[in-house]
């Protein structure tokens, strides 16, 4: 195989075996730890979406030819970053993606706040495990999301975030959150 005119496995950049731990860090720095082979749009999305929060017990494992990082499926090598997230905010549809016209803000989606769980980058996938959060800004209500599992299967172009979880809380809080979203318009303001 060839990459930028050099054979894979050539002496530059070489191979790496790394097994490291970072005790704590900022969740907003996650995009900076990703390989530069991840498209700029995906890195920018993660930079915009992950707002605030702390990381703890972050473990890095990289093993293989650096030309191939993050080792897409079927390519020999290992690239895993795994850590715990606390008190984070995930704005899963950042404002810049709403394509609003100047002076006419588009309806948005409520962010996950007080997010806690495990964040994993495994090869070119991002996973969220066993997470819980509140829906909407701090103080906006008591609607909680539990058993959240999320994933981006391929951090390439046209990456898709899939989130699944269970919510519970007072119905008025949920309806108040929905009223500012595109869902309100889609339902003819029935909610």
PDB file of C-alpha atoms in Angstrom:
ATOM      1  CA  UNK A   1       0.000   0.000   0.000  1.00  0.00           C
ATOM      2  CA  UNK A   2       1.122   3.576  -0.611  1.00  0.00           C
ATOM      3  CA  UNK A   3       0.351   6.840   1.176  1.00  0.00           C
ATOM      4  CA  UNK A   4       1.497  10.236  -0.095  1.00  0.00           C
ATOM      5  CA  UNK A   5       4.017   8.509  -2.336  1.00  0.00           C
ATOM      6  CA  UNK A   6       5.632   6.495   0.476  1.00  0.00           C
ATOM      7  CA  UNK A   7       5.055   2.839   1.153  1.00  0.00           C
ATOM      8  CA  UNK A   8       3.044   2.031   4.253  1.00  0.00           C
ATOM      9  CA  UNK A   9       5.509   0.908   6.886  1.00  0.00           C
ATOM     10  CA  UNK A  10       8.227   3.225   5.571  1.00  0.00           C
ATOM     11  CA  UNK A  11      10.514   4.653   8.211  1.00  0.00           C
ATOM     12  CA  UNK A  12       8.575   7.942   8.373  1.00  0.00           C
ATOM     13  CA  UNK A  13       6.451   8.413  10.346  1.00  0.00           C
ATOM     14  CA  UNK A  14       7.013   4.836  11.534  1.00  0.00           C
ATOM     15  CA  UNK A  15       5.186   2.671  14.020  1.00  0.00           C
ATOM     16  CA  UNK A  16       4.124   3.436  17.556  1.00  0.00           C
ATOM     17  CA  UNK A  17       3.241   1.408  20.612  1.00  0.00           C
ATOM     18  CA  UNK A  18       1.675   3.672  23.229  1.00  0.00           C
ATOM     19  CA  UNK A  19      -0.251   2.756  26.340  1.00  0.00           C
ATOM     20  CA  UNK A  20      -0.875   5.839  28.477  1.00  0.00           C
ATOM     21  CA  UNK A  21      -3.264   7.279  31.043  1.00  0.00           C
ATOM     22  CA  UNK A  22      -4.288  10.871  31.706  1.00  0.00           C
ATOM     23  CA  UNK A  23      -5.737  11.337  35.193  1.00  0.00           C
ATOM     24  CA  UNK A  24      -7.917  14.324  34.298  1.00  0.00           C
ATOM     25  CA  UNK A  25      -8.551  16.786  31.506  1.00  0.00           C
ATOM     26  CA  UNK A  26     -11.103  19.058  29.843  1.00  0.00           C
ATOM     27  CA  UNK A  27     -13.818  17.472  27.733  1.00  0.00           C
ATOM     28  CA  UNK A  28     -13.624  20.447  25.358  1.00  0.00           C
ATOM     29  CA  UNK A  29     -10.152  19.219  24.316  1.00  0.00           C
ATOM     30  CA  UNK A  30     -11.397  15.893  22.918  1.00  0.00           C
ATOM     31  CA  UNK A  31     -11.207  17.001  19.269  1.00  0.00           C
ATOM     32  CA  UNK A  32      -7.533  17.957  19.703  1.00  0.00           C
ATOM     33  CA  UNK A  33      -6.622  14.377  20.681  1.00  0.00           C
ATOM     34  CA  UNK A  34      -8.016  12.853  17.493  1.00  0.00           C
ATOM     35  CA  UNK A  35      -5.792  11.938  14.550  1.00  0.00           C
ATOM     36  CA  UNK A  36      -5.506  14.585  11.850  1.00  0.00           C
ATOM     37  CA  UNK A  37      -6.769  11.989   9.361  1.00  0.00           C
ATOM     38  CA  UNK A  38     -10.250  12.529  10.823  1.00  0.00           C
ATOM     39  CA  UNK A  39     -11.909  15.077   8.468  1.00  0.00           C
ATOM     40  CA  UNK A  40     -11.878  18.708   9.566  1.00  0.00           C
ATOM     41  CA  UNK A  41     -15.710  18.864   9.509  1.00  0.00           C
ATOM     42  CA  UNK A  42     -15.986  16.019  12.011  1.00  0.00           C
ATOM     43  CA  UNK A  43     -13.337  17.508  14.299  1.00  0.00           C
ATOM     44  CA  UNK A  44     -15.108  20.903  14.109  1.00  0.00           C
ATOM     45  CA  UNK A  45     -18.434  19.238  14.955  1.00  0.00           C
ATOM     46  CA  UNK A  46     -16.957  17.618  18.068  1.00  0.00           C
ATOM     47  CA  UNK A  47     -15.309  20.919  19.059  1.00  0.00           C
ATOM     48  CA  UNK A  48     -18.691  22.692  18.798  1.00  0.00           C
ATOM     49  CA  UNK A  49     -20.809  19.894  20.292  1.00  0.00           C
ATOM     50  CA  UNK A  50     -18.775  19.115  23.434  1.00  0.00           C
ATOM     51  CA  UNK A  51     -19.110  22.167  25.655  1.00  0.00           C
ATOM     52  CA  UNK A  52     -17.645  22.073  29.135  1.00  0.00           C
ATOM     53  CA  UNK A  53     -17.077  19.101  31.365  1.00  0.00           C
ATOM     54  CA  UNK A  54     -14.208  17.115  32.795  1.00  0.00           C
ATOM     55  CA  UNK A  55     -12.509  13.915  31.708  1.00  0.00           C
ATOM     56  CA  UNK A  56     -11.028  11.407  34.138  1.00  0.00           C
ATOM     57  CA  UNK A  57      -9.116   8.158  33.885  1.00  0.00           C
ATOM     58  CA  UNK A  58      -8.493   8.607  30.146  1.00  0.00           C
ATOM     59  CA  UNK A  59      -6.610   5.681  28.631  1.00  0.00           C
ATOM     60  CA  UNK A  60      -4.846   5.840  25.266  1.00  0.00           C
ATOM     61  CA  UNK A  61      -3.732   2.798  23.334  1.00  0.00           C
ATOM     62  CA  UNK A  62      -2.096   3.115  19.929  1.00  0.00           C
ATOM     63  CA  UNK A  63      -0.280   0.229  18.304  1.00  0.00           C
ATOM     64  CA  UNK A  64       0.684   0.098  14.654  1.00  0.00           C
ATOM     65  CA  UNK A  65       1.807   1.902  11.538  1.00  0.00           C
ATOM     66  CA  UNK A  66       1.117   5.635  11.978  1.00  0.00           C
ATOM     67  CA  UNK A  67       0.170   5.977   8.295  1.00  0.00           C
ATOM     68  CA  UNK A  68      -2.922   3.927   9.099  1.00  0.00           C
ATOM     69  CA  UNK A  69      -4.155   5.717  12.269  1.00  0.00           C
ATOM     70  CA  UNK A  70      -7.019   5.453  13.263  1.00  0.00           C
ATOM     71  CA  UNK A  71      -6.914   1.964  11.691  1.00  0.00           C
ATOM     72  CA  UNK A  72     -10.199   1.669   9.884  1.00  0.00           C
ATOM     73  CA  UNK A  73     -11.964  -1.683   9.961  1.00  0.00           C
ATOM     74  CA  UNK A  74      -9.861  -4.439   8.423  1.00  0.00           C
ATOM     75  CA  UNK A  75      -6.542  -2.578   8.833  1.00  0.00           C
ATOM     76  CA  UNK A  76      -4.109  -4.085  11.365  1.00  0.00           C
ATOM     77  CA  UNK A  77      -3.478  -1.894  14.385  1.00  0.00           C
ATOM     78  CA  UNK A  78      -5.152  -0.490  17.456  1.00  0.00           C
ATOM     79  CA  UNK A  79      -6.367   3.024  18.279  1.00  0.00           C
ATOM     80  CA  UNK A  80      -8.490   3.410  21.422  1.00  0.00           C
ATOM     81  CA  UNK A  81      -9.133   6.404  23.666  1.00  0.00           C
ATOM     82  CA  UNK A  82     -11.459   5.646  26.584  1.00  0.00           C
ATOM     83  CA  UNK A  83     -12.393   7.880  29.502  1.00  0.00           C
ATOM     84  CA  UNK A  84     -15.094   9.044  31.866  1.00  0.00           C
ATOM     85  CA  UNK A  85     -16.921  12.321  31.322  1.00  0.00           C
ATOM     86  CA  UNK A  86     -18.470  14.370  34.145  1.00  0.00           C
ATOM     87  CA  UNK A  87     -20.574  17.515  34.185  1.00  0.00           C
ATOM     88  CA  UNK A  88     -20.350  17.953  30.408  1.00  0.00           C
ATOM     89  CA  UNK A  89     -22.704  19.620  28.000  1.00  0.00           C
ATOM     90  CA  UNK A  90     -23.359  18.001  24.624  1.00  0.00           C
ATOM     91  CA  UNK A  91     -24.961  20.314  22.097  1.00  0.00           C
ATOM     92  CA  UNK A  92     -25.611  17.508  19.624  1.00  0.00           C
ATOM     93  CA  UNK A  93     -26.967  19.945  17.002  1.00  0.00           C
ATOM     94  CA  UNK A  94     -24.679  22.983  17.308  1.00  0.00           C
ATOM     95  CA  UNK A  95     -26.077  26.319  16.124  1.00  0.00           C
ATOM     96  CA  UNK A  96     -23.807  26.476  13.057  1.00  0.00           C
ATOM     97  CA  UNK A  97     -25.503  23.335  11.689  1.00  0.00           C
ATOM     98  CA  UNK A  98     -28.978  24.874  11.808  1.00  0.00           C
ATOM     99  CA  UNK A  99     -28.325  27.040   8.722  1.00  0.00           C
ATOM    100  CA  UNK A 100     -30.154  29.993  10.186  1.00  0.00           C
ATOM    101  CA  UNK A 101     -30.490  33.200   8.193  1.00  0.00           C
ATOM    102  CA  UNK A 102     -28.973  36.351   9.741  1.00  0.00           C
ATOM    103  CA  UNK A 103     -31.480  37.907  12.122  1.00  0.00           C
ATOM    104  CA  UNK A 104     -33.751  34.838  11.971  1.00  0.00           C
ATOM    105  CA  UNK A 105     -32.466  32.191  14.377  1.00  0.00           C
ATOM    106  CA  UNK A 106     -33.561  28.678  13.555  1.00  0.00           C
ATOM    107  CA  UNK A 107     -35.240  26.600  16.256  1.00  0.00           C
ATOM    108  CA  UNK A 108     -32.680  24.440  17.988  1.00  0.00           C
ATOM    109  CA  UNK A 109     -32.575  21.261  20.010  1.00  0.00           C
ATOM    110  CA  UNK A 110     -32.037  21.240  23.786  1.00  0.00           C
ATOM    111  CA  UNK A 111     -28.528  20.237  24.780  1.00  0.00           C
ATOM    112  CA  UNK A 112     -27.684  17.433  27.180  1.00  0.00           C
ATOM    113  CA  UNK A 113     -26.413  19.080  30.368  1.00  0.00           C
ATOM    114  CA  UNK A 114     -24.799  17.578  33.456  1.00  0.00           C
ATOM    115  CA  UNK A 115     -23.777  14.707  31.186  1.00  0.00           C
ATOM    116  CA  UNK A 116     -21.915  11.809  32.793  1.00  0.00           C
ATOM    117  CA  UNK A 117     -20.799   8.597  31.163  1.00  0.00           C
ATOM    118  CA  UNK A 118     -18.030   6.892  29.257  1.00  0.00           C
ATOM    119  CA  UNK A 119     -16.654   8.317  26.003  1.00  0.00           C
ATOM    120  CA  UNK A 120     -14.755   5.948  23.702  1.00  0.00           C
ATOM    121  CA  UNK A 121     -12.946   6.433  20.416  1.00  0.00           C
ATOM    122  CA  UNK A 122     -12.310   2.983  18.955  1.00  0.00           C
ATOM    123  CA  UNK A 123     -10.608   3.088  15.568  1.00  0.00           C
ATOM    124  CA  UNK A 124     -12.682   5.554  13.541  1.00  0.00           C
ATOM    125  CA  UNK A 125     -15.832   5.293  15.693  1.00  0.00           C
ATOM    126  CA  UNK A 126     -17.018   7.361  18.665  1.00  0.00           C
ATOM    127  CA  UNK A 127     -19.138   5.689  21.349  1.00  0.00           C
ATOM    128  CA  UNK A 128     -21.024   6.983  24.394  1.00  0.00           C
ATOM    129  CA  UNK A 129     -21.779   4.336  27.019  1.00  0.00           C
ATOM    130  CA  UNK A 130     -23.966   4.261  30.130  1.00  0.00           C
ATOM    131  CA  UNK A 131     -24.539   8.003  30.101  1.00  0.00           C
ATOM    132  CA  UNK A 132     -27.081  10.093  31.912  1.00  0.00           C
ATOM    133  CA  UNK A 133     -27.909  13.772  31.603  1.00  0.00           C
ATOM    134  CA  UNK A 134     -30.537  16.420  31.935  1.00  0.00           C
ATOM    135  CA  UNK A 135     -32.241  17.695  28.829  1.00  0.00           C
ATOM    136  CA  UNK A 136     -32.047  21.446  28.330  1.00  0.00           C
ATOM    137  CA  UNK A 137     -30.143  24.193  30.054  1.00  0.00           C
ATOM    138  CA  UNK A 138     -29.332  23.933  33.739  1.00  0.00           C
ATOM    139  CA  UNK A 139     -32.387  25.096  35.676  1.00  0.00           C
ATOM    140  CA  UNK A 140     -34.770  24.617  32.715  1.00  0.00           C
ATOM    141  CA  UNK A 141     -36.474  21.660  34.257  1.00  0.00           C
ATOM    142  CA  UNK A 142     -36.197  18.224  35.740  1.00  0.00           C
ATOM    143  CA  UNK A 143     -36.344  16.102  32.610  1.00  0.00           C
ATOM    144  CA  UNK A 144     -33.653  13.429  32.904  1.00  0.00           C
ATOM    145  CA  UNK A 145     -32.191  11.137  30.262  1.00  0.00           C
ATOM    146  CA  UNK A 146     -30.797   7.773  31.438  1.00  0.00           C
ATOM    147  CA  UNK A 147     -29.270   4.664  29.886  1.00  0.00           C
ATOM    148  CA  UNK A 148     -27.926   6.755  27.014  1.00  0.00           C
ATOM    149  CA  UNK A 149     -25.954   4.933  24.346  1.00  0.00           C
ATOM    150  CA  UNK A 150     -24.625   6.908  21.421  1.00  0.00           C
ATOM    151  CA  UNK A 151     -22.341   6.349  18.481  1.00  0.00           C
ATOM    152  CA  UNK A 152     -20.796   7.719  15.353  1.00  0.00           C
ATOM    153  CA  UNK A 153     -19.855   4.594  13.426  1.00  0.00           C
ATOM    154  CA  UNK A 154     -17.395   6.341  11.122  1.00  0.00           C
ATOM    155  CA  UNK A 155     -15.790   9.691  11.940  1.00  0.00           C
ATOM    156  CA  UNK A 156     -15.360  10.419   8.236  1.00  0.00           C
ATOM    157  CA  UNK A 157     -17.284  12.671   5.897  1.00  0.00           C
ATOM    158  CA  UNK A 158     -21.057  12.585   6.462  1.00  0.00           C
ATOM    159  CA  UNK A 159     -20.654  11.169   9.987  1.00  0.00           C
ATOM    160  CA  UNK A 160     -23.992  10.430  11.661  1.00  0.00           C
ATOM    161  CA  UNK A 161     -24.606  10.635  15.413  1.00  0.00           C
ATOM    162  CA  UNK A 162     -27.131   8.097  16.746  1.00  0.00           C
ATOM    163  CA  UNK A 163     -28.348   8.517  20.336  1.00  0.00           C
ATOM    164  CA  UNK A 164     -30.696   6.208  22.234  1.00  0.00           C
ATOM    165  CA  UNK A 165     -31.866   6.566  25.818  1.00  0.00           C
ATOM    166  CA  UNK A 166     -34.792   6.780  28.176  1.00  0.00           C
ATOM    167  CA  UNK A 167     -36.235   9.995  29.529  1.00  0.00           C
ATOM    168  CA  UNK A 168     -38.385  10.752  32.502  1.00  0.00           C
ATOM    169  CA  UNK A 169     -39.653  13.856  34.158  1.00  0.00           C
ATOM    170  CA  UNK A 170     -42.659  16.132  34.430  1.00  0.00           C
ATOM    171  CA  UNK A 171     -44.608  16.418  31.154  1.00  0.00           C
ATOM    172  CA  UNK A 172     -44.712  20.261  31.316  1.00  0.00           C
ATOM    173  CA  UNK A 173     -40.888  20.325  31.388  1.00  0.00           C
ATOM    174  CA  UNK A 174     -40.692  18.062  28.325  1.00  0.00           C
ATOM    175  CA  UNK A 175     -43.284  20.103  26.438  1.00  0.00           C
ATOM    176  CA  UNK A 176     -41.529  23.367  27.285  1.00  0.00           C
ATOM    177  CA  UNK A 177     -38.293  21.926  25.845  1.00  0.00           C
ATOM    178  CA  UNK A 178     -40.055  20.705  22.677  1.00  0.00           C
ATOM    179  CA  UNK A 179     -41.688  24.081  21.998  1.00  0.00           C
ATOM    180  CA  UNK A 180     -38.365  25.640  20.982  1.00  0.00           C
ATOM    181  CA  UNK A 181     -37.380  22.802  18.625  1.00  0.00           C
ATOM    182  CA  UNK A 182     -38.146  22.017  14.977  1.00  0.00           C
ATOM    183  CA  UNK A 183     -40.431  19.232  16.279  1.00  0.00           C
ATOM    184  CA  UNK A 184     -42.920  21.906  17.353  1.00  0.00           C
ATOM    185  CA  UNK A 185     -43.234  23.134  13.754  1.00  0.00           C
ATOM    186  CA  UNK A 186     -43.334  19.611  12.332  1.00  0.00           C
ATOM    187  CA  UNK A 187     -46.370  18.843  14.501  1.00  0.00           C
ATOM    188  CA  UNK A 188     -48.177  22.073  13.543  1.00  0.00           C
ATOM    189  CA  UNK A 189     -47.550  23.479  17.055  1.00  0.00           C
ATOM    190  CA  UNK A 190     -49.838  20.791  18.493  1.00  0.00           C
ATOM    191  CA  UNK A 191     -47.580  20.447  21.524  1.00  0.00           C
TER     192      UNK A 191
END
